mmCIF file of N, CA and C in Angstrom:
data_model
loop_
_atom_site.group_PDB
_atom_site.id
_atom_site.type_symbol
_atom_site.label_atom_id
_atom_site.label_comp_id
_atom_site.label_asym_id
_atom_site.label_seq_id
_atom_site.Cartn_x
_atom_site.Cartn_y
_atom_site.Cartn_z
ATOM 1 N N UNK G 200 54.611 19.496 57.808
ATOM 2 C CA UNK G 200 53.415 18.846 58.218
ATOM 3 C C UNK G 200 52.429 18.851 57.069
ATOM 4 N N UNK G 201 51.718 17.734 56.949
ATOM 5 C CA UNK G 201 50.772 17.601 55.841
ATOM 6 C C UNK G 201 49.512 18.368 56.171
ATOM 7 N N UNK G 202 48.875 18.789 55.148
ATOM 8 C CA UNK G 202 47.642 19.548 55.341
ATOM 9 C C UNK G 202 46.542 18.611 55.812
ATOM 10 N N UNK G 203 45.670 19.207 56.531
ATOM 11 C CA UNK G 203 44.557 18.427 57.041
ATOM 12 C C UNK G 203 43.680 17.978 55.870
ATOM 13 N N UNK G 204 43.342 16.697 55.809
ATOM 14 C CA UNK G 204 42.510 16.192 54.727
ATOM 15 C C UNK G 204 43.326 15.559 53.619
ATOM 16 N N UNK G 205 44.606 15.766 53.595
ATOM 17 C CA UNK G 205 45.394 15.098 52.570
ATOM 18 C C UNK G 205 45.619 13.656 53.009
ATOM 19 N N UNK G 206 45.692 12.790 52.042
ATOM 20 C CA UNK G 206 45.787 11.366 52.365
ATOM 21 C C UNK G 206 47.157 10.838 51.983
ATOM 22 N N UNK G 207 47.586 9.936 52.778
ATOM 23 C CA UNK G 207 48.856 9.304 52.468
ATOM 24 C C UNK G 207 48.593 8.135 51.538
ATOM 25 N N UNK G 208 49.543 7.732 50.771
ATOM 26 C CA UNK G 208 49.341 6.608 49.843
ATOM 27 C C UNK G 208 48.953 5.312 50.561
ATOM 28 N N UNK G 209 49.483 5.070 51.733
ATOM 29 C CA UNK G 209 49.146 3.841 52.462
ATOM 30 C C UNK G 209 47.680 3.859 52.862
ATOM 31 N N UNK G 210 47.219 5.001 53.319
ATOM 32 C CA UNK G 210 45.814 5.109 53.725
ATOM 33 C C UNK G 210 44.886 4.928 52.522
ATOM 34 N N UNK G 211 45.246 5.433 51.397
ATOM 35 C CA UNK G 211 44.455 5.294 50.177
ATOM 36 C C UNK G 211 44.379 3.820 49.774
ATOM 37 N N UNK G 212 45.516 3.139 49.829
ATOM 38 C CA UNK G 212 45.533 1.708 49.503
ATOM 39 C C UNK G 212 44.659 0.914 50.459
ATOM 40 N N UNK G 213 44.689 1.226 51.722
ATOM 41 C CA UNK G 213 43.887 0.526 52.729
ATOM 42 C C UNK G 213 42.399 0.730 52.455
ATOM 43 N N UNK G 214 42.018 1.945 52.147
ATOM 44 C CA UNK G 214 40.608 2.208 51.855
ATOM 45 C C UNK G 214 40.165 1.513 50.565
ATOM 46 N N UNK G 215 41.044 1.478 49.598
ATOM 47 C CA UNK G 215 40.717 0.790 48.341
ATOM 48 C C UNK G 215 40.548 -0.716 48.590
ATOM 49 N N UNK G 216 41.406 -1.269 49.432
ATOM 50 C CA UNK G 216 41.286 -2.695 49.778
ATOM 51 C C UNK G 216 39.986 -2.978 50.518
ATOM 52 N N UNK G 217 39.598 -2.111 51.433
ATOM 53 C CA UNK G 217 38.336 -2.274 52.158
ATOM 54 C C UNK G 217 37.146 -2.222 51.192
ATOM 55 N N UNK G 218 37.173 -1.286 50.268
ATOM 56 C CA UNK G 218 36.080 -1.159 49.295
ATOM 57 C C UNK G 218 36.010 -2.403 48.411
ATOM 58 N N UNK G 219 37.155 -2.919 48.001
ATOM 59 C CA UNK G 219 37.185 -4.124 47.173
ATOM 60 C C UNK G 219 36.621 -5.325 47.934
ATOM 61 N N UNK G 220 37.019 -5.475 49.206
ATOM 62 C CA UNK G 220 36.505 -6.580 50.017
ATOM 63 C C UNK G 220 34.994 -6.452 50.256
ATOM 64 N N UNK G 221 34.536 -5.213 50.483
ATOM 65 C CA UNK G 221 33.103 -4.992 50.676
ATOM 66 C C UNK G 221 32.329 -5.357 49.413
ATOM 67 N N UNK G 222 32.803 -4.963 48.267
ATOM 68 C CA UNK G 222 32.137 -5.287 46.998
ATOM 69 C C UNK G 222 32.129 -6.799 46.775
ATOM 70 N N UNK G 223 33.211 -7.462 47.121
ATOM 71 C CA UNK G 223 33.274 -8.922 46.957
ATOM 72 C C UNK G 223 32.283 -9.606 47.886
ATOM 73 N N UNK G 224 32.187 -9.145 49.143
ATOM 74 C CA UNK G 224 31.213 -9.725 50.076
ATOM 75 C C UNK G 224 29.785 -9.477 49.605
ATOM 76 N N UNK G 225 29.497 -8.302 49.107
ATOM 77 C CA UNK G 225 28.159 -7.970 48.610
ATOM 78 C C UNK G 225 27.807 -8.851 47.408
ATOM 79 N N UNK G 226 28.748 -9.055 46.514
ATOM 80 C CA UNK G 226 28.501 -9.914 45.345
ATOM 81 C C UNK G 226 28.298 -11.359 45.785
ATOM 82 N N UNK G 227 29.082 -11.825 46.742
ATOM 83 C CA UNK G 227 28.928 -13.201 47.240
ATOM 84 C C UNK G 227 27.567 -13.380 47.896
ATOM 85 N N UNK G 228 27.149 -12.399 48.674
ATOM 86 C CA UNK G 228 25.847 -12.463 49.342
ATOM 87 C C UNK G 228 24.717 -12.488 48.306
ATOM 88 N N UNK G 229 24.805 -11.661 47.273
ATOM 89 C CA UNK G 229 23.785 -11.640 46.216
ATOM 90 C C UNK G 229 23.745 -12.992 45.493
ATOM 91 N N UNK G 230 24.912 -13.585 45.288
ATOM 92 C CA UNK G 230 24.981 -14.901 44.629
ATOM 93 C C UNK G 230 24.301 -15.964 45.484
ATOM 94 N N UNK G 231 24.529 -15.919 46.791
ATOM 95 C CA UNK G 231 23.903 -16.876 47.712
ATOM 96 C C UNK G 231 22.385 -16.718 47.690
ATOM 97 N N UNK G 232 21.891 -15.481 47.696
ATOM 98 C CA UNK G 232 20.448 -15.243 47.652
ATOM 99 C C UNK G 232 19.830 -15.782 46.363
ATOM 100 N N UNK G 233 20.499 -15.573 45.224
ATOM 101 C CA UNK G 233 19.992 -16.102 43.951
ATOM 102 C C UNK G 233 19.947 -17.620 43.971
ATOM 103 N N UNK G 234 20.985 -18.243 44.531
ATOM 104 C CA UNK G 234 21.020 -19.702 44.592
ATOM 105 C C UNK G 234 19.910 -20.233 45.491
ATOM 106 N N UNK G 235 19.677 -19.595 46.632
ATOM 107 C CA UNK G 235 18.602 -20.044 47.524
ATOM 108 C C UNK G 235 17.243 -19.906 46.861
ATOM 109 N N UNK G 236 17.025 -18.806 46.165
ATOM 110 C CA UNK G 236 15.755 -18.602 45.470
ATOM 111 C C UNK G 236 15.579 -19.664 44.382
ATOM 112 N N UNK G 237 16.623 -19.940 43.631
ATOM 113 C CA UNK G 237 16.568 -20.965 42.590
ATOM 114 C C UNK G 237 16.271 -22.335 43.202
ATOM 115 N N UNK G 238 16.933 -22.660 44.301
ATOM 116 C CA UNK G 238 16.700 -23.947 44.960
ATOM 117 C C UNK G 238 15.261 -24.066 45.456
ATOM 118 N N UNK G 239 14.710 -22.968 45.970
ATOM 119 C CA UNK G 239 13.333 -22.987 46.453
ATOM 120 C C UNK G 239 12.353 -23.206 45.304
ATOM 121 N N UNK G 240 12.581 -22.528 44.190
ATOM 122 C CA UNK G 240 11.703 -22.690 43.027
ATOM 123 C C UNK G 240 11.780 -24.117 42.495
ATOM 124 N N UNK G 241 12.984 -24.644 42.387
ATOM 125 C CA UNK G 241 13.151 -26.017 41.890
ATOM 126 C C UNK G 241 12.455 -27.006 42.823
ATOM 127 N N UNK G 242 12.607 -26.823 44.121
ATOM 128 C CA UNK G 242 11.969 -27.732 45.080
ATOM 129 C C UNK G 242 10.450 -27.635 44.989
ATOM 130 N N UNK G 243 9.905 -26.448 44.812
ATOM 131 C CA UNK G 243 8.451 -26.286 44.696
ATOM 132 C C UNK G 243 7.929 -26.945 43.429
ATOM 133 N N UNK G 244 8.629 -26.788 42.321
ATOM 134 C CA UNK G 244 8.197 -27.391 41.062
ATOM 135 C C UNK G 244 8.266 -28.913 41.147
ATOM 136 N N UNK G 245 9.366 -29.428 41.643
ATOM 137 C CA UNK G 245 9.513 -30.886 41.756
ATOM 138 C C UNK G 245 8.475 -31.448 42.730
ATOM 139 N N UNK G 246 8.251 -30.791 43.846
ATOM 140 C CA UNK G 246 7.235 -31.250 44.796
ATOM 141 C C UNK G 246 5.847 -31.247 44.193
ATOM 142 N N UNK G 247 5.530 -30.214 43.431
ATOM 143 C CA UNK G 247 4.217 -30.155 42.772
ATOM 144 C C UNK G 247 4.054 -31.273 41.756
ATOM 145 N N UNK G 248 5.105 -31.551 41.015
ATOM 146 C CA UNK G 248 5.050 -32.645 40.032
ATOM 147 C C UNK G 248 4.846 -33.979 40.732
ATOM 148 N N UNK G 249 5.516 -34.190 41.850
ATOM 149 C CA UNK G 249 5.370 -35.449 42.587
ATOM 150 C C UNK G 249 3.955 -35.601 43.128
ATOM 151 N N UNK G 250 3.402 -34.528 43.694
ATOM 152 C CA UNK G 250 2.035 -34.597 44.232
ATOM 153 C C UNK G 250 1.031 -34.839 43.109
ATOM 154 N N UNK G 251 1.179 -34.134 41.985
ATOM 155 C CA UNK G 251 0.266 -34.327 40.859
ATOM 156 C C UNK G 251 0.389 -35.750 40.320
ATOM 157 N N UNK G 252 1.595 -36.268 40.250
ATOM 158 C CA UNK G 252 1.795 -37.642 39.788
ATOM 159 C C UNK G 252 1.149 -38.652 40.718
ATOM 160 N N UNK G 253 1.232 -38.413 42.013
ATOM 161 C CA UNK G 253 0.612 -39.332 42.968
ATOM 162 C C UNK G 253 -0.904 -39.321 42.834
ATOM 163 N N UNK G 254 -1.482 -38.143 42.640
ATOM 164 C CA UNK G 254 -2.939 -38.048 42.485
ATOM 165 C C UNK G 254 -3.388 -38.756 41.212
ATOM 166 N N UNK G 255 -2.693 -38.512 40.110
ATOM 167 C CA UNK G 255 -3.038 -39.165 38.845
ATOM 168 C C UNK G 255 -2.857 -40.670 38.966
ATOM 169 N N UNK G 256 -1.792 -41.105 39.609
ATOM 170 C CA UNK G 256 -1.540 -42.533 39.782
ATOM 171 C C UNK G 256 -2.670 -43.197 40.566
ATOM 172 N N UNK G 257 -3.113 -42.557 41.627
ATOM 173 C CA UNK G 257 -4.202 -43.125 42.421
ATOM 174 C C UNK G 257 -5.503 -43.176 41.630
ATOM 175 N N UNK G 258 -5.781 -42.143 40.853
ATOM 176 C CA UNK G 258 -7.007 -42.126 40.051
ATOM 177 C C UNK G 258 -6.985 -43.229 38.992
ATOM 178 N N UNK G 259 -5.855 -43.386 38.326
ATOM 179 C CA UNK G 259 -5.745 -44.435 37.305
ATOM 180 C C UNK G 259 -5.844 -45.805 37.953
ATOM 181 N N UNK G 260 -5.179 -45.995 39.069
ATOM 182 C CA UNK G 260 -5.217 -47.288 39.756
ATOM 183 C C UNK G 260 -6.639 -47.626 40.197
ATOM 184 N N UNK G 261 -7.363 -46.644 40.692
ATOM 185 C CA UNK G 261 -8.734 -46.884 41.147
ATOM 186 C C UNK G 261 -9.638 -47.265 39.983
ATOM 187 N N UNK G 262 -9.425 -46.686 38.817
ATOM 188 C CA UNK G 262 -10.260 -47.016 37.661
ATOM 189 C C UNK G 262 -9.894 -48.360 37.059
ATOM 190 N N UNK G 263 -8.627 -48.673 37.040
ATOM 191 C CA UNK G 263 -8.179 -49.926 36.420
ATOM 192 C C UNK G 263 -8.545 -51.123 37.283
ATOM 193 N N UNK G 264 -8.418 -50.999 38.575
ATOM 194 C CA UNK G 264 -8.641 -52.143 39.461
ATOM 195 C C UNK G 264 -9.991 -52.086 40.160
ATOM 196 N N UNK G 265 -10.931 -51.355 39.602
ATOM 197 C CA UNK G 265 -12.251 -51.274 40.228
ATOM 198 C C UNK G 265 -12.926 -52.640 40.157
ATOM 199 N N UNK G 266 -13.513 -53.108 41.242
ATOM 200 C CA UNK G 266 -14.162 -54.419 41.216
ATOM 201 C C UNK G 266 -15.433 -54.362 40.371
ATOM 202 N N UNK G 267 -15.665 -55.444 39.657
ATOM 203 C CA UNK G 267 -16.871 -55.513 38.850
ATOM 204 C C UNK G 267 -18.060 -55.768 39.766
ATOM 205 N N UNK G 268 -19.170 -55.131 39.502
ATOM 206 C CA UNK G 268 -20.338 -55.371 40.346
ATOM 207 C C UNK G 268 -20.872 -56.781 40.098
ATOM 208 N N UNK G 269 -21.147 -57.495 41.177
ATOM 209 C CA UNK G 269 -21.687 -58.849 41.046
ATOM 210 C C UNK G 269 -23.186 -58.795 41.309
ATOM 211 N N UNK G 270 -23.956 -59.428 40.450
ATOM 212 C CA UNK G 270 -25.398 -59.411 40.679
ATOM 213 C C UNK G 270 -25.739 -60.242 41.905
ATOM 214 N N UNK G 271 -26.626 -59.726 42.711
ATOM 215 C CA UNK G 271 -27.036 -60.459 43.905
ATOM 216 C C UNK G 271 -28.305 -61.234 43.587
ATOM 217 N N UNK G 272 -28.469 -62.363 44.252
ATOM 218 C CA UNK G 272 -29.669 -63.173 44.041
ATOM 219 C C UNK G 272 -30.827 -62.531 44.785
ATOM 220 N N UNK G 273 -31.907 -62.429 44.099
ATOM 221 C CA UNK G 273 -33.106 -61.876 44.722
ATOM 222 C C UNK G 273 -34.214 -62.910 44.630
ATOM 223 N N UNK G 274 -35.127 -62.817 45.553
ATOM 224 C CA UNK G 274 -36.277 -63.707 45.494
ATOM 225 C C UNK G 274 -37.232 -63.170 44.436
ATOM 226 N N UNK G 275 -38.372 -63.786 44.324
ATOM 227 C CA UNK G 275 -39.336 -63.369 43.317
ATOM 228 C C UNK G 275 -39.687 -61.903 43.533
ATOM 229 N N UNK G 276 -39.882 -61.181 42.471
ATOM 230 C CA UNK G 276 -40.217 -59.770 42.609
ATOM 231 C C UNK G 276 -41.515 -59.597 43.378
ATOM 232 N N UNK G 277 -41.584 -58.555 44.141
ATOM 233 C CA UNK G 277 -42.741 -58.330 44.986
ATOM 234 C C UNK G 277 -43.936 -57.783 44.213
ATOM 235 N N UNK G 278 -43.691 -57.009 43.176
ATOM 236 C CA UNK G 278 -44.781 -56.360 42.468
ATOM 237 C C UNK G 278 -45.485 -57.270 41.463
ATOM 238 N N UNK G 279 -44.760 -58.129 40.825
ATOM 239 C CA UNK G 279 -45.393 -58.954 39.789
ATOM 240 C C UNK G 279 -45.692 -60.341 40.343
ATOM 241 N N UNK G 280 -46.854 -60.872 40.030
ATOM 242 C CA UNK G 280 -47.185 -62.223 40.513
ATOM 243 C C UNK G 280 -46.418 -63.269 39.721
ATOM 244 N N UNK G 281 -46.234 -64.415 40.342
ATOM 245 C CA UNK G 281 -45.517 -65.484 39.659
ATOM 246 C C UNK G 281 -46.425 -66.088 38.590
ATOM 247 N N UNK G 282 -45.868 -66.588 37.505
ATOM 248 C CA UNK G 282 -46.712 -67.160 36.450
ATOM 249 C C UNK G 282 -47.405 -68.431 36.950
ATOM 250 N N UNK G 283 -48.634 -68.589 36.612
ATOM 251 C CA UNK G 283 -49.400 -69.773 36.993
ATOM 252 C C UNK G 283 -50.224 -69.569 38.238
ATOM 253 N N UNK G 284 -50.038 -68.531 38.959
ATOM 254 C CA UNK G 284 -50.864 -68.292 40.146
ATOM 255 C C UNK G 284 -51.776 -67.112 39.857
ATOM 256 N N UNK G 285 -52.957 -67.192 40.334
ATOM 257 C CA UNK G 285 -53.897 -66.102 40.106
ATOM 258 C C UNK G 285 -53.956 -65.232 41.344
ATOM 259 N N UNK G 286 -54.071 -63.961 41.177
ATOM 260 C CA UNK G 286 -54.128 -63.088 42.351
ATOM 261 C C UNK G 286 -55.441 -63.283 43.085
ATOM 262 N N UNK G 287 -55.375 -63.329 44.374
ATOM 263 C CA UNK G 287 -56.576 -63.484 45.181
ATOM 264 C C UNK G 287 -56.858 -62.191 45.915
ATOM 265 N N UNK G 288 -58.119 -61.974 46.210
ATOM 266 C CA UNK G 288 -58.518 -60.749 46.886
ATOM 267 C C UNK G 288 -58.156 -60.795 48.357
ATOM 268 N N UNK G 289 -58.201 -61.988 48.962
ATOM 269 C CA UNK G 289 -57.897 -62.111 50.381
ATOM 270 C C UNK G 289 -56.605 -62.906 50.558
ATOM 271 N N UNK G 290 -55.827 -62.525 51.531
ATOM 272 C CA UNK G 290 -54.627 -63.327 51.787
ATOM 273 C C UNK G 290 -55.025 -64.671 52.380
ATOM 274 N N UNK G 291 -54.343 -65.684 51.967
ATOM 275 C CA UNK G 291 -54.641 -67.020 52.473
ATOM 276 C C UNK G 291 -53.803 -67.284 53.703
ATOM 277 N N UNK G 292 -54.437 -67.784 54.779
ATOM 278 C CA UNK G 292 -53.648 -68.093 55.979
ATOM 279 C C UNK G 292 -52.819 -69.347 55.736
ATOM 280 N N UNK G 293 -51.646 -69.374 56.323
ATOM 281 C CA UNK G 293 -50.742 -70.502 56.132
ATOM 282 C C UNK G 293 -50.854 -71.504 57.258
ATOM 283 N N UNK G 294 -51.613 -71.258 58.247
ATOM 284 C CA UNK G 294 -51.776 -72.176 59.366
ATOM 285 C C UNK G 294 -52.641 -71.508 60.415
ATOM 286 N N UNK G 295 -52.907 -72.212 61.462
ATOM 287 C CA UNK G 295 -53.731 -71.610 62.504
ATOM 288 C C UNK G 295 -52.827 -70.867 63.474
ATOM 289 N N UNK G 296 -52.774 -69.612 63.314
ATOM 290 C CA UNK G 296 -51.958 -68.764 64.167
ATOM 291 C C UNK G 296 -52.918 -67.922 64.995
ATOM 292 N N UNK G 297 -52.784 -68.039 66.300
ATOM 293 C CA UNK G 297 -53.645 -67.249 67.184
ATOM 294 C C UNK G 297 -52.824 -66.067 67.685
ATOM 295 N N UNK G 298 -53.367 -64.900 67.599
ATOM 296 C CA UNK G 298 -52.603 -63.741 68.070
ATOM 297 C C UNK G 298 -52.444 -63.758 69.580
ATOM 298 N N UNK G 299 -51.332 -63.328 70.030
ATOM 299 C CA UNK G 299 -51.104 -63.243 71.465
ATOM 300 C C UNK G 299 -51.350 -61.837 71.941
ATOM 301 N N UNK G 300 -51.905 -61.736 73.109
ATOM 302 C CA UNK G 300 -52.176 -60.416 73.636
ATOM 303 C C UNK G 300 -50.997 -59.957 74.487
ATOM 304 N N UNK G 301 -50.772 -58.700 74.410
ATOM 305 C CA UNK G 301 -49.719 -58.131 75.243
ATOM 306 C C UNK G 301 -50.362 -57.526 76.475
ATOM 307 N N UNK G 302 -49.720 -57.623 77.609
ATOM 308 C CA UNK G 302 -50.324 -57.072 78.828
ATOM 309 C C UNK G 302 -50.442 -55.559 78.718
ATOM 310 N N UNK G 303 -51.579 -55.059 79.076
ATOM 311 C CA UNK G 303 -51.772 -53.604 79.030
ATOM 312 C C UNK G 303 -51.408 -53.023 80.391
ATOM 313 N N UNK G 304 -50.965 -51.876 80.380
ATOM 314 C CA UNK G 304 -50.541 -51.240 81.637
ATOM 315 C C UNK G 304 -51.621 -50.432 82.258
#
């Protein structure tokens, strides 16, 4: 009878195979994590570049295609009198306008 704690060659091989498979699974899992992290970083960088490009594109487009201001027609300036007319102290009436009274309450 074998002593307690002694291992048979088959049992040793089985344990070695289990350890090898465990190490392979651990390495595969670490590889997957690195790939996911790399993919996330690449996606963040590319997304940031796209957003920055869109903002710059809109700013350039807004500056290039900005409408030119068109001068609006204005009547004679209010502060300066027209040439040839003299300022009068009293306003001149333009017709006979009688004020209307509003009913008082």
